[in-house]
């Protein structure tokens, strides 16, 4: 009887895991959502720096954004480290999907440009001592 319970439990665990299994489109969807959240946080931090807010406020923004990103992954049955692990295991397939998908490439390029622009502004303000 104990053996049967163990088998049923293992089957349920396997079933639940498969419900949240990553695939390549989901991988990219999560990656892009995490990038957008990070960009929003960077914009918020830039505004905070421009308003000469205290470091504690800046750290609070960082913590809030990190929490949003972790919740994003959790709501999709994964974690940032599992997401990265999926990439490590499926790098060739992920890259091939990206290479075939022009709209995905465009979306990444746009986000990366925005992130770079905000990053330069943040760096300039931080170097100025603000």
C-alpha positions as CSV (number, residue, x, y, z in Angstrom):
1,X,0.0,0.0,0.0
2,X,2.8,2.4,0.9
3,X,4.4,1.6,-2.5
4,X,1.2,2.5,-4.3
5,X,1.0,5.9,-2.4
6,X,4.5,6.7,-3.4
7,X,3.9,5.9,-7.0
8,X,0.7,8.0,-7.0
9,X,2.6,10.9,-5.4
10,X,5.4,10.7,-7.9
11,X,2.9,10.7,-10.8
12,X,1.2,13.8,-9.4
13,X,4.5,15.5,-9.0
14,X,5.4,14.7,-12.6
15,X,2.0,15.9,-13.8
16,X,2.3,19.2,-12.0
17,X,5.8,19.7,-13.3
18,X,4.7,19.1,-16.8
19,X,2.0,21.7,-16.5
20,X,4.6,24.3,-15.9
21,X,7.3,23.0,-18.2
22,X,9.1,25.6,-20.2
23,X,9.0,25.6,-24.0
24,X,10.8,28.0,-26.3
25,X,8.0,30.5,-26.9
26,X,7.3,30.6,-23.1
27,X,11.1,31.0,-22.5
28,X,11.1,34.1,-24.7
29,X,7.8,35.5,-23.3
30,X,9.2,35.3,-19.8
31,X,12.5,36.7,-20.8
32,X,10.9,39.7,-22.5
33,X,8.5,40.3,-19.6
34,X,11.4,40.3,-17.2
35,X,13.3,42.7,-19.4
36,X,10.3,45.1,-19.5
37,X,10.1,44.9,-15.7
38,X,13.7,45.7,-15.4
39,X,13.4,48.6,-17.8
40,X,10.5,50.0,-15.8
41,X,12.6,49.7,-12.7
42,X,15.5,51.5,-14.3
43,X,13.3,54.3,-15.5
44,X,11.9,54.6,-12.0
45,X,15.4,54.6,-10.5
46,X,16.5,57.3,-13.0
47,X,13.6,59.5,-12.0
48,X,14.5,58.9,-8.4
49,X,18.1,59.9,-9.0
50,X,17.0,63.0,-10.9
51,X,14.9,64.0,-7.9
52,X,17.9,63.5,-5.6
53,X,16.1,60.8,-3.6
54,X,18.0,59.0,-0.8
55,X,19.9,55.7,-1.5
56,X,17.3,53.9,0.6
57,X,14.6,54.8,-1.9
58,X,16.8,53.6,-4.8
59,X,17.3,50.3,-3.0
60,X,13.6,50.0,-2.4
61,X,13.0,50.4,-6.1
62,X,15.5,47.7,-6.8
63,X,14.0,45.4,-4.3
64,X,10.5,46.0,-5.6
65,X,11.5,45.3,-9.2
66,X,13.4,42.1,-8.2
67,X,10.3,40.9,-6.4
68,X,8.2,41.6,-9.4
69,X,10.6,39.6,-11.6
70,X,10.6,36.7,-9.1
71,X,6.8,36.7,-8.9
72,X,6.6,36.7,-12.7
73,X,8.7,33.5,-12.9
74,X,6.9,31.9,-9.9
75,X,3.5,32.6,-11.5
76,X,4.8,30.6,-14.5
77,X,6.0,27.7,-12.4
78,X,9.7,28.5,-12.6
79,X,12.5,30.6,-11.2
80,X,15.2,32.8,-12.8
81,X,17.8,30.1,-12.2
82,X,15.6,27.4,-13.8
83,X,15.0,29.7,-16.7
84,X,18.7,30.1,-17.2
85,X,19.1,26.4,-16.9
86,X,16.6,25.8,-19.6
87,X,18.7,28.1,-21.8
88,X,21.8,26.2,-21.0
89,X,20.1,22.9,-22.0
90,X,18.4,24.2,-25.1
91,X,20.7,26.9,-26.4
92,X,20.8,25.7,-30.0
93,X,17.1,25.4,-30.3
94,X,16.5,28.7,-28.6
95,X,18.9,30.5,-30.9
96,X,17.4,28.8,-34.0
97,X,13.9,29.9,-32.9
98,X,15.2,33.5,-32.5
99,X,17.0,33.4,-35.9
100,X,13.7,32.4,-37.6
101,X,11.6,35.0,-35.8
102,X,12.1,38.6,-37.1
103,X,9.5,40.2,-34.8
104,X,11.1,38.6,-31.8
105,X,14.5,40.0,-32.9
106,X,12.9,43.4,-33.4
107,X,11.4,43.3,-29.9
108,X,14.7,42.4,-28.3
109,X,16.5,45.1,-30.3
110,X,14.0,47.8,-29.2
111,X,14.2,46.8,-25.5
112,X,18.0,46.5,-25.6
113,X,18.2,50.1,-27.1
114,X,16.0,51.4,-24.4
115,X,17.9,49.6,-21.6
116,X,21.2,50.9,-23.0
117,X,19.9,54.5,-23.1
118,X,18.5,54.4,-19.6
119,X,21.7,52.7,-18.4
120,X,23.9,55.5,-19.9
121,X,21.7,58.1,-18.2
122,X,22.0,56.2,-14.9
123,X,25.7,55.9,-15.2
124,X,26.1,59.6,-16.0
125,X,24.1,60.7,-12.9
126,X,25.9,58.2,-10.6
127,X,29.3,59.4,-11.8
128,X,28.2,63.0,-11.2
129,X,27.8,62.0,-7.6
130,X,24.0,62.1,-7.4
